[in-house]
mmCIF file of C-alpha atoms in Angstrom:
data_model
loop_
_atom_site.group_PDB
_atom_site.id
_atom_site.type_symbol
_atom_site.label_atom_id
_atom_site.label_comp_id
_atom_site.label_asym_id
_atom_site.label_seq_id
_atom_site.Cartn_x
_atom_site.Cartn_y
_atom_site.Cartn_z
ATOM 1 C CA UNK A 803 65.283 59.233 0.750
ATOM 2 C CA UNK A 804 65.773 57.494 4.072
ATOM 3 C CA UNK A 805 64.083 54.159 4.581
ATOM 4 C CA UNK A 806 62.312 53.943 7.925
ATOM 5 C CA UNK A 807 61.125 50.672 9.454
ATOM 6 C CA UNK A 808 57.686 51.802 10.629
ATOM 7 C CA UNK A 809 56.509 48.200 10.825
ATOM 8 C CA UNK A 810 58.147 47.666 14.174
ATOM 9 C CA UNK A 811 56.540 50.859 15.462
ATOM 10 C CA UNK A 812 52.997 49.836 14.397
ATOM 11 C CA UNK A 813 53.507 46.320 15.721
ATOM 12 C CA UNK A 814 54.538 47.715 19.087
ATOM 13 C CA UNK A 815 51.470 49.976 19.172
ATOM 14 C CA UNK A 816 49.200 47.094 18.157
ATOM 15 C CA UNK A 817 50.601 44.831 20.870
ATOM 16 C CA UNK A 818 50.034 47.568 23.414
ATOM 17 C CA UNK A 819 46.364 47.703 22.382
ATOM 18 C CA UNK A 820 46.039 43.930 22.523
ATOM 19 C CA UNK A 821 45.536 43.675 18.734
ATOM 20 C CA UNK A 822 47.281 41.077 16.610
ATOM 21 C CA UNK A 823 48.443 42.253 13.183
ATOM 22 C CA UNK A 824 47.397 39.694 10.581
ATOM 23 C CA UNK A 825 48.188 41.452 7.272
ATOM 24 C CA UNK A 826 51.218 43.409 6.088
ATOM 25 C CA UNK A 827 51.100 47.207 6.267
ATOM 26 C CA UNK A 828 52.638 49.413 3.608
ATOM 27 C CA UNK A 829 53.031 53.157 3.594
ATOM 28 C CA UNK A 830 54.171 54.991 0.453
ATOM 29 C CA UNK A 831 57.453 56.820 0.547
ATOM 30 C CA UNK A 832 56.299 60.456 0.637
ATOM 31 C CA UNK A 833 59.032 62.238 2.483
ATOM 32 C CA UNK A 834 58.346 60.511 5.783
ATOM 33 C CA UNK A 835 59.920 57.190 5.119
ATOM 34 C CA UNK A 836 58.709 53.734 4.067
ATOM 35 C CA UNK A 837 57.044 51.027 6.042
ATOM 36 C CA UNK A 838 58.516 47.614 5.365
ATOM 37 C CA UNK A 839 56.358 44.523 5.473
ATOM 38 C CA UNK A 840 56.760 42.523 8.686
ATOM 39 C CA UNK A 841 57.563 38.869 8.562
ATOM 40 C CA UNK A 842 54.609 36.505 9.031
ATOM 41 C CA UNK A 843 56.302 35.109 12.112
ATOM 42 C CA UNK A 844 56.426 38.612 13.642
ATOM 43 C CA UNK A 845 52.718 39.152 12.960
ATOM 44 C CA UNK A 846 51.643 36.146 15.044
ATOM 45 C CA UNK A 847 48.843 33.647 14.421
ATOM 46 C CA UNK A 848 45.985 36.127 15.016
ATOM 47 C CA UNK A 849 42.578 35.840 16.698
ATOM 48 C CA UNK A 850 39.464 34.282 15.142
ATOM 49 C CA UNK A 851 37.277 37.139 16.394
ATOM 50 C CA UNK A 852 39.206 40.150 15.058
ATOM 51 C CA UNK A 853 42.092 41.345 12.887
ATOM 52 C CA UNK A 854 43.646 44.568 11.605
ATOM 53 C CA UNK A 855 43.914 45.752 8.008
ATOM 54 C CA UNK A 856 45.423 48.874 6.465
ATOM 55 C CA UNK A 857 43.381 51.155 4.252
ATOM 56 C CA UNK A 858 44.473 54.150 2.196
ATOM 57 C CA UNK A 859 48.098 53.079 1.910
ATOM 58 C CA UNK A 860 48.990 56.471 0.374
ATOM 59 C CA UNK A 861 47.922 58.237 3.592
ATOM 60 C CA UNK A 862 49.431 55.849 6.097
ATOM 61 C CA UNK A 863 46.113 55.560 8.002
ATOM 62 C CA UNK A 864 45.284 52.162 9.555
ATOM 63 C CA UNK A 865 41.703 50.847 10.033
ATOM 64 C CA UNK A 866 41.019 48.107 12.577
ATOM 65 C CA UNK A 867 38.182 45.744 11.400
ATOM 66 C CA UNK A 868 36.865 43.134 13.823
ATOM 67 C CA UNK A 869 35.281 39.882 12.669
ATOM 68 C CA UNK A 870 32.901 37.654 14.607
ATOM 69 C CA UNK A 871 31.850 34.055 14.146
ATOM 70 C CA UNK A 872 28.272 32.938 13.459
ATOM 71 C CA UNK A 873 27.405 29.309 14.252
ATOM 72 C CA UNK A 874 24.080 27.789 13.210
ATOM 73 C CA UNK A 875 22.671 24.433 14.275
ATOM 74 C CA UNK A 876 19.484 22.413 13.903
ATOM 75 C CA UNK A 877 17.198 20.785 16.455
ATOM 76 C CA UNK A 878 14.184 18.490 16.297
ATOM 77 C CA UNK A 879 13.511 15.222 14.505
ATOM 78 C CA UNK A 880 12.801 16.748 11.093
ATOM 79 C CA UNK A 881 15.238 17.578 8.324
ATOM 80 C CA UNK A 882 15.905 20.919 6.680
ATOM 81 C CA UNK A 883 18.447 23.455 5.407
ATOM 82 C CA UNK A 884 19.596 26.818 6.799
ATOM 83 C CA UNK A 885 21.160 29.272 4.363
ATOM 84 C CA UNK A 886 22.165 32.930 4.380
ATOM 85 C CA UNK A 887 20.484 35.259 1.923
ATOM 86 C CA UNK A 888 22.256 36.384 -1.239
ATOM 87 C CA UNK A 889 23.308 39.655 0.426
ATOM 88 C CA UNK A 890 25.320 37.763 3.067
ATOM 89 C CA UNK A 891 26.278 34.371 1.612
ATOM 90 C CA UNK A 892 28.583 31.629 2.942
ATOM 91 C CA UNK A 893 26.320 29.959 5.544
ATOM 92 C CA UNK A 894 24.660 26.900 4.007
ATOM 93 C CA UNK A 895 23.816 24.307 6.637
ATOM 94 C CA UNK A 896 23.533 21.511 5.295
ATOM 95 C CA UNK A 897 27.253 21.507 4.939
ATOM 96 C CA UNK A 898 28.749 24.819 6.102
ATOM 97 C CA UNK A 899 27.287 25.682 9.503
ATOM 98 C CA UNK A 900 29.663 28.420 10.678
ATOM 99 C CA UNK A 901 31.215 31.525 9.146
ATOM 100 C CA UNK A 902 32.994 34.727 10.199
ATOM 101 C CA UNK A 903 31.593 38.151 9.278
ATOM 102 C CA UNK A 904 32.799 41.717 9.662
ATOM 103 C CA UNK A 905 31.546 43.476 12.764
ATOM 104 C CA UNK A 906 28.219 45.178 12.162
ATOM 105 C CA UNK A 907 27.182 42.905 9.303
ATOM 106 C CA UNK A 908 23.502 41.939 9.366
ATOM 107 C CA UNK A 909 23.115 38.310 8.290
ATOM 108 C CA UNK A 910 19.701 37.081 7.140
ATOM 109 C CA UNK A 911 19.105 33.338 7.542
ATOM 110 C CA UNK A 912 16.393 31.374 5.759
ATOM 111 C CA UNK A 913 15.141 27.935 6.884
ATOM 112 C CA UNK A 914 13.796 25.453 4.316
ATOM 113 C CA UNK A 915 12.277 22.156 5.557
ATOM 114 C CA UNK A 916 12.643 18.986 3.506
ATOM 115 C CA UNK A 917 9.692 16.885 2.342
ATOM 116 C CA UNK A 918 7.809 15.442 5.296
ATOM 117 C CA UNK A 919 9.184 18.061 7.699
ATOM 118 C CA UNK A 920 8.040 21.461 8.894
ATOM 119 C CA UNK A 921 9.951 24.433 10.249
ATOM 120 C CA UNK A 922 9.384 24.828 13.987
ATOM 121 C CA UNK A 923 10.980 28.214 14.699
ATOM 122 C CA UNK A 924 14.201 30.042 15.514
ATOM 123 C CA UNK A 925 16.200 30.120 18.706
ATOM 124 C CA UNK A 926 19.346 31.793 19.963
ATOM 125 C CA UNK A 927 20.655 35.204 18.850
ATOM 126 C CA UNK A 928 17.823 35.817 16.409
ATOM 127 C CA UNK A 929 15.618 38.726 15.461
ATOM 128 C CA UNK A 930 12.727 37.056 13.657
ATOM 129 C CA UNK A 931 11.329 38.903 10.654
ATOM 130 C CA UNK A 932 8.596 37.085 8.705
ATOM 131 C CA UNK A 933 10.010 33.602 9.393
ATOM 132 C CA UNK A 934 13.577 34.690 8.589
ATOM 133 C CA UNK A 935 16.280 35.224 11.203
ATOM 134 C CA UNK A 936 18.335 38.426 11.234
ATOM 135 C CA UNK A 937 21.595 38.388 13.174
ATOM 136 C CA UNK A 938 23.630 41.539 13.852
ATOM 137 C CA UNK A 939 27.287 40.572 14.039
ATOM 138 C CA UNK A 940 28.406 42.759 16.944
ATOM 139 C CA UNK A 941 29.787 39.700 18.706
ATOM 140 C CA UNK A 942 30.058 35.934 18.304
ATOM 141 C CA UNK A 943 26.554 34.618 17.661
ATOM 142 C CA UNK A 944 24.762 31.272 17.729
ATOM 143 C CA UNK A 945 21.419 30.467 16.097
ATOM 144 C CA UNK A 946 19.256 27.324 16.285
ATOM 145 C CA UNK A 947 16.562 26.355 13.758
ATOM 146 C CA UNK A 948 14.017 23.707 14.752
ATOM 147 C CA UNK A 949 12.722 21.234 12.172
ATOM 148 C CA UNK A 950 9.979 18.795 13.112
ATOM 149 C CA UNK A 951 8.169 16.035 11.301
ATOM 150 C CA UNK A 952 5.174 17.403 9.441
ATOM 151 C CA UNK A 953 2.030 16.398 11.321
ATOM 152 C CA UNK A 954 -1.147 14.980 9.783
ATOM 153 C CA UNK A 955 -4.418 14.148 11.509
ATOM 154 C CA UNK A 956 -5.933 10.708 12.140
ATOM 155 C CA UNK A 957 -9.636 10.614 13.072
ATOM 156 C CA UNK A 958 -11.809 7.593 13.893
ATOM 157 C CA UNK A 959 -15.589 7.252 13.622
ATOM 158 C CA UNK A 960 -18.292 4.688 14.446
ATOM 159 C CA UNK A 961 -21.067 3.183 12.336
ATOM 160 C CA UNK A 962 -23.703 0.523 12.912
ATOM 161 C CA UNK A 963 -26.145 -0.040 15.776
ATOM 162 C CA UNK A 964 -23.684 -1.772 18.070
ATOM 163 C CA UNK A 965 -21.260 -0.306 20.540
ATOM 164 C CA UNK A 966 -17.535 -0.589 21.083
ATOM 165 C CA UNK A 967 -14.195 1.185 21.398
ATOM 166 C CA UNK A 968 -11.389 2.130 19.019
ATOM 167 C CA UNK A 969 -7.874 2.622 20.374
ATOM 168 C CA UNK A 970 -4.396 3.218 18.961
ATOM 169 C CA UNK A 971 -1.453 1.159 20.135
ATOM 170 C CA UNK A 972 0.409 4.267 21.306
ATOM 171 C CA UNK A 973 -2.563 5.403 23.426
ATOM 172 C CA UNK A 974 -3.082 8.679 21.576
ATOM 173 C CA UNK A 975 -6.558 7.593 20.442
ATOM 174 C CA UNK A 976 -9.130 6.102 22.818
ATOM 175 C CA UNK A 977 -12.598 6.556 21.329
ATOM 176 C CA UNK A 978 -15.227 7.320 22.605
ATOM 177 C CA UNK A 979 -13.406 10.124 24.354
ATOM 178 C CA UNK A 980 -10.345 11.063 22.321
ATOM 179 C CA UNK A 981 -11.155 10.281 18.694
ATOM 180 C CA UNK A 982 -8.367 12.101 16.828
ATOM 181 C CA UNK A 983 -4.626 12.681 17.104
ATOM 182 C CA UNK A 984 -1.752 14.118 15.059
ATOM 183 C CA UNK A 985 1.079 11.947 13.768
ATOM 184 C CA UNK A 986 4.293 12.495 11.854
ATOM 185 C CA UNK A 987 3.834 12.229 8.110
ATOM 186 C CA UNK A 988 5.103 8.862 6.927
ATOM 187 C CA UNK A 989 4.566 7.116 10.254
ATOM 188 C CA UNK A 990 2.383 4.037 10.811
ATOM 189 C CA UNK A 991 -0.405 3.779 13.395
ATOM 190 C CA UNK A 992 -1.943 0.554 14.731
ATOM 191 C CA UNK A 993 -5.672 0.685 15.535
ATOM 192 C CA UNK A 994 -7.752 -1.948 17.312
ATOM 193 C CA UNK A 995 -11.536 -2.272 17.611
ATOM 194 C CA UNK A 996 -13.171 -3.818 20.679
ATOM 195 C CA UNK A 997 -16.953 -4.405 20.771
ATOM 196 C CA UNK A 998 -18.805 -4.336 24.079
ATOM 197 C CA UNK A 999 -20.533 -7.383 25.562
ATOM 198 C CA UNK A 1000 -23.680 -6.872 23.469
ATOM 199 C CA UNK A 1001 -22.057 -6.117 20.110
ATOM 200 C CA UNK A 1002 -19.831 -7.555 17.440
ATOM 201 C CA UNK A 1003 -17.173 -5.903 15.287
ATOM 202 C CA UNK A 1004 -18.262 -5.945 11.636
ATOM 203 C CA UNK A 1005 -15.223 -4.459 9.891
ATOM 204 C CA UNK A 1006 -13.330 -1.270 9.076
ATOM 205 C CA UNK A 1007 -14.585 1.441 6.757
ATOM 206 C CA UNK A 1008 -12.281 3.491 4.565
ATOM 207 C CA UNK A 1009 -9.465 2.176 2.395
ATOM 208 C CA UNK A 1010 -6.676 3.608 4.572
ATOM 209 C CA UNK A 1011 -7.033 0.993 7.316
ATOM 210 C CA UNK A 1012 -5.520 -2.342 6.267
ATOM 211 C CA UNK A 1013 -6.406 -5.298 8.551
ATOM 212 C CA UNK A 1014 -3.478 -7.370 9.757
ATOM 213 C CA UNK A 1015 -3.225 -10.930 8.519
ATOM 214 C CA UNK A 1016 -3.893 -12.468 11.937
ATOM 215 C CA UNK A 1017 -6.573 -10.308 13.562
ATOM 216 C CA UNK A 1018 -9.255 -8.569 11.515
ATOM 217 C CA UNK A 1019 -10.102 -6.182 14.370
ATOM 218 C CA UNK A 1020 -6.550 -4.741 14.208
ATOM 219 C CA UNK A 1021 -5.383 -2.614 11.292
ATOM 220 C CA UNK A 1022 -2.427 -0.490 10.213
ATOM 221 C CA UNK A 1023 -2.777 3.076 8.925
ATOM 222 C CA UNK A 1024 0.019 4.689 6.877
ATOM 223 C CA UNK A 1025 -0.023 8.409 7.636
ATOM 224 C CA UNK A 1026 0.815 9.893 4.252
ATOM 225 C CA UNK A 1027 -1.935 12.512 4.640
ATOM 226 C CA UNK A 1028 -4.884 13.322 6.890
ATOM 227 C CA UNK A 1029 -6.964 10.155 7.332
ATOM 228 C CA UNK A 1030 -10.410 9.227 8.689
ATOM 229 C CA UNK A 1031 -11.029 5.587 9.621
ATOM 230 C CA UNK A 1032 -14.335 4.045 10.698
ATOM 231 C CA UNK A 1033 -15.229 0.907 12.643
ATOM 232 C CA UNK A 1034 -18.643 -0.731 12.279
ATOM 233 C CA UNK A 1035 -20.234 -2.389 15.318
ATOM 234 C CA UNK A 1036 -23.453 -4.395 15.152
ATOM 235 C CA UNK A 1037 -25.584 -5.751 17.988
ATOM 236 C CA UNK A 1038 -24.921 -9.420 18.789
ATOM 237 C CA UNK A 1039 -28.600 -10.271 18.821
ATOM 238 C CA UNK A 1040 -31.031 -12.845 17.532
ATOM 239 C CA UNK A 1041 -34.467 -11.694 16.410
ATOM 240 C CA UNK A 1042 -37.323 -14.161 15.962
ATOM 241 C CA UNK A 1043 -40.664 -13.582 14.256
ATOM 242 C CA UNK A 1044 -43.690 -15.809 13.586
ATOM 243 C CA UNK A 1045 -45.400 -16.481 10.280
ATOM 244 C CA UNK A 1046 -48.442 -18.504 9.222
ATOM 245 C CA UNK A 1047 -52.010 -18.876 10.542
ATOM 246 C CA UNK A 1048 -51.115 -21.257 13.326
ATOM 247 C CA UNK A 1049 -50.068 -20.517 16.868
ATOM 248 C CA UNK A 1050 -46.919 -21.361 18.763
ATOM 249 C CA UNK A 1051 -43.867 -20.041 20.566
ATOM 250 C CA UNK A 1052 -40.123 -20.099 19.996
ATOM 251 C CA UNK A 1053 -37.701 -20.614 22.877
ATOM 252 C CA UNK A 1054 -33.893 -20.423 22.898
ATOM 253 C CA UNK A 1055 -31.011 -22.171 24.569
ATOM 254 C CA UNK A 1056 -29.273 -20.399 26.227
ATOM 255 C CA UNK A 1057 -32.257 -18.525 27.638
ATOM 256 C CA UNK A 1058 -33.238 -15.176 26.201
ATOM 257 C CA UNK A 1059 -35.998 -15.813 23.683
ATOM 258 C CA UNK A 1060 -39.508 -17.021 24.515
ATOM 259 C CA UNK A 1061 -42.204 -15.413 22.431
ATOM 260 C CA UNK A 1062 -45.156 -16.087 20.183
ATOM 261 C CA UNK A 1063 -45.070 -13.148 17.822
ATOM 262 C CA UNK A 1064 -41.701 -11.335 17.615
ATOM 263 C CA UNK A 1065 -38.880 -10.835 20.076
ATOM 264 C CA UNK A 1066 -35.190 -10.017 20.198
ATOM 265 C CA UNK A 1067 -32.457 -10.937 22.641
ATOM 266 C CA UNK A 1068 -28.725 -10.262 22.896
ATOM 267 C CA UNK A 1069 -26.267 -13.120 23.162
ATOM 268 C CA UNK A 1070 -22.538 -13.381 23.653
ATOM 269 C CA UNK A 1071 -20.682 -12.598 20.417
ATOM 270 C CA UNK A 1072 -19.690 -15.785 18.625
ATOM 271 C CA UNK A 1073 -21.980 -18.026 20.660
ATOM 272 C CA UNK A 1074 -24.304 -20.670 19.179
ATOM 273 C CA UNK A 1075 -28.003 -20.326 19.951
ATOM 274 C CA UNK A 1076 -30.484 -23.165 19.511
ATOM 275 C CA UNK A 1077 -34.079 -22.185 18.765
ATOM 276 C CA UNK A 1078 -36.979 -24.591 19.323
ATOM 277 C CA UNK A 1079 -40.466 -24.191 17.827
ATOM 278 C CA UNK A 1080 -43.357 -25.270 20.085
ATOM 279 C CA UNK A 1081 -46.753 -25.247 18.343
ATOM 280 C CA UNK A 1082 -49.937 -24.583 20.286
ATOM 281 C CA UNK A 1083 -52.928 -26.952 20.433
ATOM 282 C CA UNK A 1084 -54.523 -27.452 17.037
ATOM 283 C CA UNK A 1085 -51.450 -25.911 15.373
ATOM 284 C CA UNK A 1086 -48.365 -27.424 13.914
ATOM 285 C CA UNK A 1087 -44.837 -26.194 13.122
ATOM 286 C CA UNK A 1088 -44.188 -25.959 9.408
ATOM 287 C CA UNK A 1089 -40.673 -24.639 8.757
ATOM 288 C CA UNK A 1090 -37.844 -22.236 9.602
ATOM 289 C CA UNK A 1091 -36.787 -19.404 7.340
ATOM 290 C CA UNK A 1092 -33.380 -19.317 5.672
ATOM 291 C CA UNK A 1093 -31.750 -17.596 8.664
ATOM 292 C CA UNK A 1094 -30.616 -20.815 10.330
ATOM 293 C CA UNK A 1095 -27.099 -22.219 10.105
ATOM 294 C CA UNK A 1096 -28.358 -25.736 10.857
ATOM 295 C CA UNK A 1097 -31.877 -27.204 10.978
ATOM 296 C CA UNK A 1098 -33.057 -30.427 12.585
ATOM 297 C CA UNK A 1099 -36.850 -30.849 12.598
ATOM 298 C CA UNK A 1100 -38.207 -28.138 14.892
ATOM 299 C CA UNK A 1101 -34.766 -26.913 15.972
ATOM 300 C CA UNK A 1102 -32.708 -24.101 14.401
ATOM 301 C CA UNK A 1103 -29.076 -23.316 15.305
ATOM 302 C CA UNK A 1104 -27.641 -19.848 14.641
ATOM 303 C CA UNK A 1105 -24.131 -18.531 15.280
ATOM 304 C CA UNK A 1106 -24.087 -14.990 16.685
ATOM 305 C CA UNK A 1107 -21.315 -13.695 14.430
ATOM 306 C CA UNK A 1108 -23.612 -10.946 13.166
ATOM 307 C CA UNK A 1109 -27.192 -9.834 13.835
ATOM 308 C CA UNK A 1110 -29.407 -12.827 13.056
ATOM 309 C CA UNK A 1111 -33.039 -12.803 11.911
ATOM 310 C CA UNK A 1112 -35.063 -16.020 11.933
ATOM 311 C CA UNK A 1113 -38.762 -16.696 11.412
ATOM 312 C CA UNK A 1114 -40.802 -19.747 12.368
ATOM 313 C CA UNK A 1115 -43.927 -20.653 10.414
ATOM 314 C CA UNK A 1116 -46.882 -22.296 12.170
ATOM 315 C CA UNK A 1117 -50.037 -23.646 10.501
ATOM 316 C CA UNK A 1118 -53.364 -25.052 11.714
ATOM 317 C CA UNK A 1119 -53.752 -28.751 12.233
ATOM 318 C CA UNK A 1120 -55.728 -30.540 9.487
ATOM 319 C CA UNK A 1121 -58.383 -33.076 10.504
ATOM 320 C CA UNK A 1122 -60.278 -35.610 8.390
ATOM 321 C CA UNK A 1123 -64.047 -35.509 8.875
ATOM 322 C CA UNK A 1124 -65.999 -38.629 7.978
ATOM 323 C CA UNK A 1125 -69.834 -38.864 8.239
ATOM 324 C CA UNK A 1126 -71.482 -42.276 8.480
ATOM 325 C CA UNK A 1127 -75.314 -42.133 8.745
ATOM 326 C CA UNK A 1128 -77.120 -44.969 10.521
ATOM 327 C CA UNK A 1129 -78.603 -47.656 8.381
ATOM 328 C CA UNK A 1130 -82.210 -46.789 9.202
ATOM 329 C CA UNK A 1131 -81.771 -43.067 8.794
ATOM 330 C CA UNK A 1132 -82.001 -41.035 5.647
ATOM 331 C CA UNK A 1133 -79.949 -37.840 5.440
ATOM 332 C CA UNK A 1134 -81.743 -35.172 3.530
ATOM 333 C CA UNK A 1135 -79.816 -32.773 1.257
ATOM 334 C CA UNK A 1136 -78.596 -29.544 2.863
ATOM 335 C CA UNK A 1137 -78.880 -31.022 6.320
ATOM 336 C CA UNK A 1138 -76.834 -29.046 8.854
ATOM 337 C CA UNK A 1139 -75.093 -30.535 11.829
ATOM 338 C CA UNK A 1140 -72.725 -29.227 14.491
ATOM 339 C CA UNK A 1141 -69.458 -31.103 14.645
ATOM 340 C CA UNK A 1142 -66.812 -30.750 17.338
ATOM 341 C CA UNK A 1143 -63.278 -31.536 16.192
ATOM 342 C CA UNK A 1144 -61.194 -32.910 19.019
ATOM 343 C CA UNK A 1145 -58.325 -34.191 16.976
ATOM 344 C CA UNK A 1146 -59.056 -37.797 17.690
#
């Protein structure tokens, strides 16, 4: 039976259609000749988007199958993996971020964030179905998956009777006002506490806020999970009260306190206040309570590093009464006499 070189004929037809032949074509010898395999050099290098194959070699029919490239990429500052489902494997990005598929193939992509990251959504040639991305390969396609750092919340609160502000170094928290913000899991946040002119900072509450070695009012928070941190502010005041049955007043330097029973005054945080006890007539100053940092006679010095409470005790003067009857007078028992005590 005659041998016919049909390869040249099909190659000529393919070139006329603009199609590169990438695989050999064979037709069985069934009375109409035999197709010989073309040389690889004759077939050309081919096109990445399409090629031609032969099906049903016993019938001589040729099927043209196009292939298109899918490219996936990642965006954002988080880390994660993009993989094709088991029905359409090959893409695994990670490592393999592009693949060619037959025209009409539906590729399902699944995004998996790593620890500390969260999936932010799909972009590009995507049809989103329940967080997966479906791509119909009827052309070259590109898909983007966003991965972001997982966010956790930092909240700050106040305690105590004083007033002040809490702020983060990055400006995201400025409380009162904005008292919470979201941060990337694993990040570190610097907080600082600032009392107002009438208050003092008395420390942080909650174990998550670790004071720095140099400044107690500044602390670092490691954002491994949602965190609430508190700052305690106390009034920078001195309160004085009086004890005993005597009378007197207490005055302060600098000015602010001058009272006989009980009074309170605010002073600059960290300042030293000197209290002086001034007894009234027929009274005397007895002692200060334990609230003084230093005592010298009727003076008490307190440092306003926290709310201070001091009491002054006054007692009545004690006089000695001596009675000396005249020589020619006899004092009868139970005799009453009015005596005026002048202190002399």
